[in-house]
Amino acid sequence: MFISLWEFFYGHFFRFWMKWLLRQMTGKCELQRIFDTYAGAQRTHRIENSLTYSKNKVLQKATLVVESEVDRCVEDIMKEKNINPEKDASFKICMKACLLQISGYKQLYLDVESVRKRPYDSDNLQHEKLLLKLWNLLMPTKKLKARISKQWADIGFQGDDPKTDFRGMGILGLINLVYSYAIVGINLTEMAYSLLKSEALKFHLYNFVPGIPTMEHFHQFYCYLVYEFDKFWFEEKPESIMYFNIYREKFHEKIKRLLLDYNVSLTLKI
C-alpha cells in the first residue's frame, strides 16, 4: 500500500515539480537531459517512459507513432518543448532514433502475433511444403514414407501428424523450426514470443538494432535461444528428457535475468 501511495504522489505531484526544478537549473527539458546522460537501451527506455507518463498529449502520442510519421512527430515534440535546433543540433537525430526503436518494437510484436495466430493448415500447400522442407533439412538422407507417420518422432514431434504440435504457436512455430528442432524448438518459439510480449526484449533490441527491429531480428533472437539452450542442456546434464520442463524453466529464468541489464545484447558467439 505504501508503494502504491508513493507511486501516486510521485506521478501526480513530485515528478512534475522535480522536472520543473531541474529545467530551471539546467535550462533543458527532461528529454534533453536523458540524451545528455544515457546511451543505448537505457536512453531509449527512459525516453519511452518520459513520453508515456507525460501530461502533454503530444508527447504521450509519440510512443504510438508509426514509422512514416516519426519525422513530423519529432518536429512536434521540439515545438512543444521549445527546443531550438540550432542550440541542440543532436536532439532531432537522437529523438528520431529512439522513436524508430519504440515504434519498431510495437510493430514487431504485432507482426509476430499475426503469424502466431495463423494456425497450421494441412490444406494449405505452402504450409505443407514448409513442413516437408523441415524434414528434408533435418533428415536429408532419410525419405519420409508418408505425410502422417511415426517417423516425425525422429525429429522430436510428439505424434504421427506434426500439425497437432503447432497449436499454441501456429505457423510461427513451423517457420522458426526451419532453423531448429521440433518440440524443443516450439517451446523456444513460445519463450521468445513471451519475452517479446512482456517487453523483456526491449533492452536487447534497443541495443542490438540501431533502427527498427524487424521479424528477422526476432528470428535471430530465437536462433540465439536454440544455440544457448543446447549448451545449457549439456552443461546441466539432466538425468532424462522427462526433466525437460524443469530445465526449460531454469533456462528461461537465466535469460530473463540477462535481459534485465540495460547493456544487454544477446548474439550468437560460435
PDB file of C-alpha atoms in Angstrom:
ATOM      1  CA  MET A   1       0.000   0.000   0.000  1.00  0.00           C
ATOM      2  CA  PHE A   2       2.870   2.375   0.864  1.00  0.00           C
ATOM      3  CA  ILE A   3       4.457   1.737  -2.541  1.00  0.00           C
ATOM      4  CA  SER A   4       1.155   2.445  -4.307  1.00  0.00           C
ATOM      5  CA  LEU A   5       0.749   5.728  -2.436  1.00  0.00           C
ATOM      6  CA  TRP A   6       4.300   6.734  -3.286  1.00  0.00           C
ATOM      7  CA  GLU A   7       3.728   5.952  -6.988  1.00  0.00           C
ATOM      8  CA  PHE A   8       0.521   8.018  -6.941  1.00  0.00           C
ATOM      9  CA  PHE A   9       2.063  11.073  -5.288  1.00  0.00           C
ATOM     10  CA  TYR A  10       5.256  10.809  -7.349  1.00  0.00           C
ATOM     11  CA  GLY A  11       3.361  10.523 -10.620  1.00  0.00           C
ATOM     12  CA  HIS A  12       0.883  13.310  -9.850  1.00  0.00           C
ATOM     13  CA  PHE A  13       2.897  15.806  -7.801  1.00  0.00           C
ATOM     14  CA  PHE A  14       6.587  15.204  -7.064  1.00  0.00           C
ATOM     15  CA  ARG A  15       7.599  14.296 -10.622  1.00  0.00           C
ATOM     16  CA  PHE A  16       6.120  17.492 -12.048  1.00  0.00           C
ATOM     17  CA  TRP A  17       7.871  19.757  -9.560  1.00  0.00           C
ATOM     18  CA  MET A  18      11.141  17.844  -9.818  1.00  0.00           C
ATOM     19  CA  LYS A  19      11.116  18.219 -13.605  1.00  0.00           C
ATOM     20  CA  TRP A  20      10.285  21.919 -13.307  1.00  0.00           C
ATOM     21  CA  LEU A  21      13.115  22.480 -10.821  1.00  0.00           C
ATOM     22  CA  LEU A  22      15.676  20.647 -12.961  1.00  0.00           C
ATOM     23  CA  ARG A  23      14.632  22.602 -16.045  1.00  0.00           C
ATOM     24  CA  GLN A  24      15.157  25.866 -14.182  1.00  0.00           C
ATOM     25  CA  MET A  25      18.592  24.711 -13.020  1.00  0.00           C
ATOM     26  CA  THR A  26      19.834  23.215 -16.315  1.00  0.00           C
ATOM     27  CA  GLY A  27      17.841  25.103 -18.939  1.00  0.00           C
ATOM     28  CA  LYS A  28      16.966  21.755 -20.502  1.00  0.00           C
ATOM     29  CA  CYS A  29      13.827  19.622 -20.515  1.00  0.00           C
ATOM     30  CA  GLU A  30      13.779  16.038 -19.232  1.00  0.00           C
ATOM     31  CA  LEU A  31      14.157  14.600 -22.745  1.00  0.00           C
ATOM     32  CA  GLN A  32      17.305  16.648 -23.365  1.00  0.00           C
ATOM     33  CA  ARG A  33      18.763  15.634 -20.004  1.00  0.00           C
ATOM     34  CA  ILE A  34      18.195  11.976 -20.829  1.00  0.00           C
ATOM     35  CA  PHE A  35      20.043  12.350 -24.149  1.00  0.00           C
ATOM     36  CA  ASP A  36      22.922  14.066 -22.351  1.00  0.00           C
ATOM     37  CA  THR A  37      23.187  11.389 -19.649  1.00  0.00           C
ATOM     38  CA  TYR A  38      22.342   7.995 -21.113  1.00  0.00           C
ATOM     39  CA  ALA A  39      23.086   5.864 -24.172  1.00  0.00           C
ATOM     40  CA  GLY A  40      21.856   2.638 -25.750  1.00  0.00           C
ATOM     41  CA  ALA A  41      18.831   0.793 -24.407  1.00  0.00           C
ATOM     42  CA  GLN A  42      18.817   2.791 -21.176  1.00  0.00           C
ATOM     43  CA  ARG A  43      18.389   6.004 -23.174  1.00  0.00           C
ATOM     44  CA  THR A  44      15.533   4.665 -25.299  1.00  0.00           C
ATOM     45  CA  HIS A  45      13.824   3.094 -22.288  1.00  0.00           C
ATOM     46  CA  ARG A  46      13.946   6.337 -20.297  1.00  0.00           C
ATOM     47  CA  ILE A  47      12.738   8.377 -23.269  1.00  0.00           C
ATOM     48  CA  GLU A  48       9.836   5.954 -23.687  1.00  0.00           C
ATOM     49  CA  ASN A  49       8.899   6.269 -20.001  1.00  0.00           C
ATOM     50  CA  SER A  50       9.192  10.047 -20.092  1.00  0.00           C
ATOM     51  CA  LEU A  51       6.867  10.257 -23.093  1.00  0.00           C
ATOM     52  CA  THR A  52       4.423   7.706 -21.673  1.00  0.00           C
ATOM     53  CA  TYR A  53       4.000   9.436 -18.309  1.00  0.00           C
ATOM     54  CA  SER A  54       3.985  12.982 -19.667  1.00  0.00           C
ATOM     55  CA  LYS A  55       0.825  15.043 -19.129  1.00  0.00           C
ATOM     56  CA  ASN A  56       1.360  16.544 -22.577  1.00  0.00           C
ATOM     57  CA  LYS A  57      -0.860  14.778 -25.149  1.00  0.00           C
ATOM     58  CA  VAL A  58       1.612  15.345 -27.996  1.00  0.00           C
ATOM     59  CA  LEU A  59       4.352  13.599 -26.026  1.00  0.00           C
ATOM     60  CA  GLN A  60       2.051  10.772 -24.920  1.00  0.00           C
ATOM     61  CA  LYS A  61       1.015  10.041 -28.513  1.00  0.00           C
ATOM     62  CA  ALA A  62       4.660   9.943 -29.619  1.00  0.00           C
ATOM     63  CA  THR A  63       5.017   6.396 -28.273  1.00  0.00           C
ATOM     64  CA  LEU A  64       2.259   5.279 -30.663  1.00  0.00           C
ATOM     65  CA  VAL A  65       3.624   6.945 -33.790  1.00  0.00           C
ATOM     66  CA  VAL A  66       4.164   4.867 -36.943  1.00  0.00           C
ATOM     67  CA  GLU A  67       7.407   4.960 -38.914  1.00  0.00           C
ATOM     68  CA  SER A  68       6.088   7.226 -41.666  1.00  0.00           C
ATOM     69  CA  GLU A  69       5.126   9.901 -39.110  1.00  0.00           C
ATOM     70  CA  VAL A  70       8.283   9.881 -36.989  1.00  0.00           C
ATOM     71  CA  ASP A  71       9.896  12.957 -38.584  1.00  0.00           C
ATOM     72  CA  ARG A  72       6.793  15.071 -38.101  1.00  0.00           C
ATOM     73  CA  CYS A  73       6.390  13.760 -34.561  1.00  0.00           C
ATOM     74  CA  VAL A  74       9.939  14.851 -33.690  1.00  0.00           C
ATOM     75  CA  GLU A  75       9.178  18.339 -35.005  1.00  0.00           C
ATOM     76  CA  ASP A  76       6.003  18.465 -32.885  1.00  0.00           C
ATOM     77  CA  ILE A  77       7.921  17.423 -29.768  1.00  0.00           C
ATOM     78  CA  MET A  78      10.582  20.084 -30.346  1.00  0.00           C
ATOM     79  CA  LYS A  79       7.860  22.698 -30.796  1.00  0.00           C
ATOM     80  CA  GLU A  80       6.035  21.617 -27.610  1.00  0.00           C
ATOM     81  CA  LYS A  81       9.245  21.654 -25.549  1.00  0.00           C
ATOM     82  CA  ASN A  82      10.611  24.856 -27.126  1.00  0.00           C
ATOM     83  CA  ILE A  83      13.820  23.149 -28.255  1.00  0.00           C
ATOM     84  CA  ASN A  84      15.917  25.264 -30.591  1.00  0.00           C
ATOM     85  CA  PRO A  85      17.541  23.020 -33.253  1.00  0.00           C
ATOM     86  CA  GLU A  86      20.455  25.448 -33.573  1.00  0.00           C
ATOM     87  CA  LYS A  87      21.260  25.251 -29.864  1.00  0.00           C
ATOM     88  CA  ASP A  88      20.670  21.476 -29.611  1.00  0.00           C
ATOM     89  CA  ALA A  89      21.513  20.048 -33.019  1.00  0.00           C
ATOM     90  CA  SER A  90      21.693  16.429 -31.826  1.00  0.00           C
ATOM     91  CA  PHE A  91      18.207  16.321 -30.267  1.00  0.00           C
ATOM     92  CA  LYS A  92      16.385  15.709 -33.548  1.00  0.00           C
ATOM     93  CA  ILE A  93      18.701  12.849 -34.522  1.00  0.00           C
ATOM     94  CA  CYS A  94      18.545  11.193 -31.095  1.00  0.00           C
ATOM     95  CA  MET A  95      14.772  11.525 -30.746  1.00  0.00           C
ATOM     96  CA  LYS A  96      14.185  10.091 -34.211  1.00  0.00           C
ATOM     97  CA  ALA A  97      16.393   7.083 -33.416  1.00  0.00           C
ATOM     98  CA  CYS A  98      14.522   6.445 -30.166  1.00  0.00           C
ATOM     99  CA  LEU A  99      11.077   6.771 -31.736  1.00  0.00           C
ATOM    100  CA  LEU A 100      12.045   4.370 -34.533  1.00  0.00           C
ATOM    101  CA  GLN A 101      13.093   1.799 -31.928  1.00  0.00           C
ATOM    102  CA  ILE A 102       9.978   2.334 -29.807  1.00  0.00           C
ATOM    103  CA  SER A 103       7.553   2.165 -32.720  1.00  0.00           C
ATOM    104  CA  GLY A 104       9.516  -0.665 -34.311  1.00  0.00           C
ATOM    105  CA  TYR A 105       9.271  -2.804 -31.183  1.00  0.00           C
ATOM    106  CA  LYS A 106       5.498  -2.367 -31.067  1.00  0.00           C
ATOM    107  CA  GLN A 107       5.180  -3.210 -34.755  1.00  0.00           C
ATOM    108  CA  LEU A 108       7.412  -6.253 -34.368  1.00  0.00           C
ATOM    109  CA  TYR A 109       5.140  -7.620 -31.653  1.00  0.00           C
ATOM    110  CA  LEU A 110       2.096  -7.104 -33.905  1.00  0.00           C
ATOM    111  CA  ASP A 111       3.866  -8.866 -36.797  1.00  0.00           C
ATOM    112  CA  VAL A 112       4.903 -11.833 -34.640  1.00  0.00           C
ATOM    113  CA  GLU A 113       1.437 -12.069 -33.091  1.00  0.00           C
ATOM    114  CA  SER A 114      -0.141 -12.035 -36.548  1.00  0.00           C
ATOM    115  CA  VAL A 115       1.963 -15.013 -37.651  1.00  0.00           C
ATOM    116  CA  ARG A 116       1.396 -16.845 -34.354  1.00  0.00           C
ATOM    117  CA  LYS A 117      -2.375 -16.540 -34.701  1.00  0.00           C
ATOM    118  CA  ARG A 118      -2.346 -18.261 -38.088  1.00  0.00           C
ATOM    119  CA  PRO A 119      -2.941 -21.965 -37.384  1.00  0.00           C
ATOM    120  CA  TYR A 120      -1.123 -24.664 -39.300  1.00  0.00           C
ATOM    121  CA  ASP A 121      -3.435 -25.729 -42.129  1.00  0.00           C
ATOM    122  CA  SER A 122      -2.798 -29.117 -43.737  1.00  0.00           C
ATOM    123  CA  ASP A 123      -4.902 -27.976 -46.709  1.00  0.00           C
ATOM    124  CA  ASN A 124      -2.535 -25.048 -47.291  1.00  0.00           C
ATOM    125  CA  LEU A 125       0.054 -26.086 -49.863  1.00  0.00           C
ATOM    126  CA  GLN A 126       2.623 -23.555 -48.601  1.00  0.00           C
ATOM    127  CA  HIS A 127       2.320 -24.877 -45.046  1.00  0.00           C
ATOM    128  CA  GLU A 128       2.742 -28.455 -46.240  1.00  0.00           C
ATOM    129  CA  LYS A 129       5.772 -27.525 -48.366  1.00  0.00           C
ATOM    130  CA  LEU A 130       7.387 -25.809 -45.388  1.00  0.00           C
ATOM    131  CA  LEU A 131       6.787 -28.852 -43.210  1.00  0.00           C
ATOM    132  CA  LEU A 132       8.365 -31.166 -45.777  1.00  0.00           C
ATOM    133  CA  LYS A 133      11.253 -28.718 -46.142  1.00  0.00           C
ATOM    134  CA  LEU A 134      11.842 -29.107 -42.424  1.00  0.00           C
ATOM    135  CA  TRP A 135      12.027 -32.878 -42.792  1.00  0.00           C
ATOM    136  CA  ASN A 136      14.470 -32.636 -45.702  1.00  0.00           C
ATOM    137  CA  LEU A 137      16.684 -30.189 -43.813  1.00  0.00           C
ATOM    138  CA  LEU A 138      16.901 -32.367 -40.731  1.00  0.00           C
ATOM    139  CA  MET A 139      16.817 -35.794 -42.397  1.00  0.00           C
ATOM    140  CA  PRO A 140      18.466 -35.302 -45.813  1.00  0.00           C
ATOM    141  CA  THR A 141      19.415 -38.976 -46.206  1.00  0.00           C
ATOM    142  CA  LYS A 142      16.140 -40.476 -44.976  1.00  0.00           C
ATOM    143  CA  LYS A 143      12.949 -40.405 -47.038  1.00  0.00           C
ATOM    144  CA  LEU A 144       9.629 -39.670 -45.342  1.00  0.00           C
ATOM    145  CA  LYS A 145       7.409 -42.667 -46.072  1.00  0.00           C
ATOM    146  CA  ALA A 146       4.094 -40.857 -45.560  1.00  0.00           C
ATOM    147  CA  ARG A 147       2.792 -37.435 -44.575  1.00  0.00           C
ATOM    148  CA  ILE A 148       1.305 -38.924 -41.399  1.00  0.00           C
ATOM    149  CA  SER A 149       3.962 -41.177 -39.976  1.00  0.00           C
ATOM    150  CA  LYS A 150       5.688 -42.237 -36.783  1.00  0.00           C
ATOM    151  CA  GLN A 151       8.901 -41.039 -38.434  1.00  0.00           C
ATOM    152  CA  TRP A 152       8.110 -37.495 -37.257  1.00  0.00           C
ATOM    153  CA  ALA A 153       9.115 -38.611 -33.773  1.00  0.00           C
ATOM    154  CA  ASP A 154      12.670 -38.961 -35.108  1.00  0.00           C
ATOM    155  CA  ILE A 155      12.956 -35.167 -35.229  1.00  0.00           C
ATOM    156  CA  GLY A 156      11.150 -34.556 -31.967  1.00  0.00           C
ATOM    157  CA  PHE A 157       7.439 -34.329 -32.747  1.00  0.00           C
ATOM    158  CA  GLN A 158       5.047 -35.917 -30.278  1.00  0.00           C
ATOM    159  CA  GLY A 159       2.600 -37.561 -32.647  1.00  0.00           C
ATOM    160  CA  ASP A 160       2.219 -39.013 -36.134  1.00  0.00           C
ATOM    161  CA  ASP A 161       0.954 -35.684 -37.517  1.00  0.00           C
ATOM    162  CA  PRO A 162       3.116 -32.639 -36.653  1.00  0.00           C
ATOM    163  CA  LYS A 163       0.255 -30.174 -37.133  1.00  0.00           C
ATOM    164  CA  THR A 164      -1.102 -31.071 -33.683  1.00  0.00           C
ATOM    165  CA  ASP A 165       2.111 -29.751 -32.102  1.00  0.00           C
ATOM    166  CA  PHE A 166       1.725 -26.289 -33.633  1.00  0.00           C
ATOM    167  CA  ARG A 167      -1.480 -25.352 -31.804  1.00  0.00           C
ATOM    168  CA  GLY A 168      -0.008 -22.825 -29.358  1.00  0.00           C
ATOM    169  CA  MET A 169       2.424 -21.071 -31.704  1.00  0.00           C
ATOM    170  CA  GLY A 170       0.647 -21.614 -35.010  1.00  0.00           C
ATOM    171  CA  ILE A 171       2.610 -21.304 -38.234  1.00  0.00           C
ATOM    172  CA  LEU A 172       5.196 -19.214 -36.342  1.00  0.00           C
ATOM    173  CA  GLY A 173       6.393 -22.423 -34.698  1.00  0.00           C
ATOM    174  CA  LEU A 174       6.974 -24.073 -38.070  1.00  0.00           C
ATOM    175  CA  ILE A 175       8.713 -21.022 -39.566  1.00  0.00           C
ATOM    176  CA  ASN A 176      11.175 -20.991 -36.671  1.00  0.00           C
ATOM    177  CA  LEU A 177      11.599 -24.755 -36.849  1.00  0.00           C
ATOM    178  CA  VAL A 178      13.170 -24.408 -40.263  1.00  0.00           C
ATOM    179  CA  TYR A 179      16.048 -23.072 -38.084  1.00  0.00           C
ATOM    180  CA  SER A 180      15.733 -25.681 -35.378  1.00  0.00           C
ATOM    181  CA  TYR A 181      14.351 -28.899 -33.902  1.00  0.00           C
ATOM    182  CA  ALA A 182      10.681 -29.855 -33.286  1.00  0.00           C
ATOM    183  CA  ILE A 183       9.172 -29.735 -29.771  1.00  0.00           C
ATOM    184  CA  VAL A 184      12.218 -28.101 -28.200  1.00  0.00           C
ATOM    185  CA  GLY A 185      12.099 -25.521 -30.989  1.00  0.00           C
ATOM    186  CA  ILE A 186       8.383 -24.845 -30.487  1.00  0.00           C
ATOM    187  CA  ASN A 187       8.980 -24.362 -26.763  1.00  0.00           C
ATOM    188  CA  LEU A 188      11.734 -21.865 -27.541  1.00  0.00           C
ATOM    189  CA  THR A 189       9.455 -20.075 -30.013  1.00  0.00           C
ATOM    190  CA  GLU A 190       6.958 -19.693 -27.175  1.00  0.00           C
ATOM    191  CA  MET A 191       9.753 -18.425 -24.925  1.00  0.00           C
ATOM    192  CA  ALA A 192      10.905 -15.840 -27.472  1.00  0.00           C
ATOM    193  CA  TYR A 193       7.307 -14.762 -28.080  1.00  0.00           C
ATOM    194  CA  SER A 194       6.500 -14.408 -24.362  1.00  0.00           C
ATOM    195  CA  LEU A 195       9.652 -12.331 -23.785  1.00  0.00           C
ATOM    196  CA  LEU A 196       8.697 -10.076 -26.682  1.00  0.00           C
ATOM    197  CA  LYS A 197       5.094  -9.747 -25.467  1.00  0.00           C
ATOM    198  CA  SER A 198       6.130  -8.931 -21.885  1.00  0.00           C
ATOM    199  CA  GLU A 199       8.529  -6.269 -23.263  1.00  0.00           C
ATOM    200  CA  ALA A 200      11.505  -8.071 -21.703  1.00  0.00           C
ATOM    201  CA  LEU A 201      13.258  -7.954 -25.097  1.00  0.00           C
ATOM    202  CA  LYS A 202      13.337  -4.159 -25.222  1.00  0.00           C
ATOM    203  CA  PHE A 203      16.825  -3.620 -23.777  1.00  0.00           C
ATOM    204  CA  HIS A 204      18.280  -6.300 -26.060  1.00  0.00           C
ATOM    205  CA  LEU A 205      16.628  -4.968 -29.214  1.00  0.00           C
ATOM    206  CA  TYR A 206      17.272  -1.322 -28.352  1.00  0.00           C
ATOM    207  CA  ASN A 207      20.993  -2.167 -28.039  1.00  0.00           C
ATOM    208  CA  PHE A 208      21.208  -4.697 -30.868  1.00  0.00           C
ATOM    209  CA  VAL A 209      19.190  -2.809 -33.502  1.00  0.00           C
ATOM    210  CA  PRO A 210      20.121   0.840 -34.200  1.00  0.00           C
ATOM    211  CA  GLY A 211      16.861   1.430 -36.097  1.00  0.00           C
ATOM    212  CA  ILE A 212      13.625  -0.505 -36.465  1.00  0.00           C
ATOM    213  CA  PRO A 213      13.547  -4.066 -35.075  1.00  0.00           C
ATOM    214  CA  THR A 214      12.008  -6.500 -37.565  1.00  0.00           C
ATOM    215  CA  MET A 215      10.870 -10.099 -37.810  1.00  0.00           C
ATOM    216  CA  GLU A 216      14.394 -11.033 -38.893  1.00  0.00           C
ATOM    217  CA  HIS A 217      15.718  -9.785 -35.543  1.00  0.00           C
ATOM    218  CA  PHE A 218      13.096 -11.886 -33.766  1.00  0.00           C
ATOM    219  CA  HIS A 219      14.258 -14.966 -35.679  1.00  0.00           C
ATOM    220  CA  GLN A 220      17.879 -14.154 -34.805  1.00  0.00           C
ATOM    221  CA  PHE A 221      16.985 -13.999 -31.118  1.00  0.00           C
ATOM    222  CA  TYR A 222      15.206 -17.344 -31.488  1.00  0.00           C
ATOM    223  CA  CYS A 223      18.366 -18.835 -33.012  1.00  0.00           C
ATOM    224  CA  TYR A 224      20.332 -17.475 -30.055  1.00  0.00           C
ATOM    225  CA  LEU A 225      17.932 -19.275 -27.677  1.00  0.00           C
ATOM    226  CA  VAL A 226      18.294 -22.546 -29.588  1.00  0.00           C
ATOM    227  CA  TYR A 227      22.096 -22.401 -29.525  1.00  0.00           C
ATOM    228  CA  GLU A 228      22.278 -21.370 -25.873  1.00  0.00           C
ATOM    229  CA  PHE A 229      19.689 -23.928 -24.747  1.00  0.00           C
ATOM    230  CA  ASP A 230      21.682 -26.681 -26.430  1.00  0.00           C
ATOM    231  CA  LYS A 231      24.789 -25.612 -24.456  1.00  0.00           C
ATOM    232  CA  PHE A 232      22.746 -25.228 -21.284  1.00  0.00           C
ATOM    233  CA  TRP A 233      21.253 -28.721 -21.612  1.00  0.00           C
ATOM    234  CA  PHE A 234      24.631 -30.418 -21.959  1.00  0.00           C
ATOM    235  CA  GLU A 235      26.173 -28.346 -19.173  1.00  0.00           C
ATOM    236  CA  GLU A 236      23.345 -29.211 -16.773  1.00  0.00           C
ATOM    237  CA  LYS A 237      23.347 -32.933 -17.727  1.00  0.00           C
ATOM    238  CA  PRO A 238      19.710 -33.799 -16.867  1.00  0.00           C
ATOM    239  CA  GLU A 239      19.046 -37.412 -15.933  1.00  0.00           C
ATOM    240  CA  SER A 240      16.496 -37.803 -18.737  1.00  0.00           C
ATOM    241  CA  ILE A 241      14.263 -35.962 -21.193  1.00  0.00           C
ATOM    242  CA  MET A 242      11.483 -36.275 -18.616  1.00  0.00           C
ATOM    243  CA  TYR A 243      13.084 -33.312 -16.798  1.00  0.00           C
ATOM    244  CA  PHE A 244      12.751 -31.097 -19.877  1.00  0.00           C
ATOM    245  CA  ASN A 245      10.143 -28.719 -18.404  1.00  0.00           C
ATOM    246  CA  ILE A 246      12.199 -28.162 -15.239  1.00  0.00           C
ATOM    247  CA  TYR A 247      15.331 -27.270 -17.193  1.00  0.00           C
ATOM    248  CA  ARG A 248      13.355 -25.206 -19.682  1.00  0.00           C
ATOM    249  CA  GLU A 249      12.165 -23.016 -16.794  1.00  0.00           C
ATOM    250  CA  LYS A 250      15.690 -22.773 -15.383  1.00  0.00           C
ATOM    251  CA  PHE A 251      16.926 -21.641 -18.778  1.00  0.00           C
ATOM    252  CA  HIS A 252      14.012 -19.205 -19.092  1.00  0.00           C
ATOM    253  CA  GLU A 253      14.888 -17.616 -15.748  1.00  0.00           C
ATOM    254  CA  LYS A 254      18.528 -17.361 -16.797  1.00  0.00           C
ATOM    255  CA  ILE A 255      17.580 -15.490 -19.990  1.00  0.00           C
ATOM    256  CA  LYS A 256      15.197 -13.180 -18.119  1.00  0.00           C
ATOM    257  CA  ARG A 257      17.977 -12.240 -15.704  1.00  0.00           C
ATOM    258  CA  LEU A 258      20.300 -11.425 -18.615  1.00  0.00           C
ATOM    259  CA  LEU A 259      17.627  -9.252 -20.200  1.00  0.00           C
ATOM    260  CA  LEU A 260      17.373  -7.051 -17.095  1.00  0.00           C
ATOM    261  CA  ASP A 261      20.744  -5.481 -17.905  1.00  0.00           C
ATOM    262  CA  TYR A 262      20.438  -2.116 -19.689  1.00  0.00           C
ATOM    263  CA  ASN A 263      23.551  -3.005 -21.736  1.00  0.00           C
ATOM    264  CA  VAL A 264      22.408  -6.468 -22.794  1.00  0.00           C
ATOM    265  CA  SER A 265      22.846  -7.592 -26.401  1.00  0.00           C
ATOM    266  CA  LEU A 266      22.341 -11.320 -26.867  1.00  0.00           C
ATOM    267  CA  THR A 267      24.044 -12.534 -30.021  1.00  0.00           C
ATOM    268  CA  LEU A 268      25.372 -15.856 -31.228  1.00  0.00           C
ATOM    269  CA  LYS A 269      29.002 -16.486 -30.334  1.00  0.00           C
ATOM    270  CA  ILE A 270      30.019 -19.676 -32.106  1.00  0.00           C
TER     271      ILE A 270
END
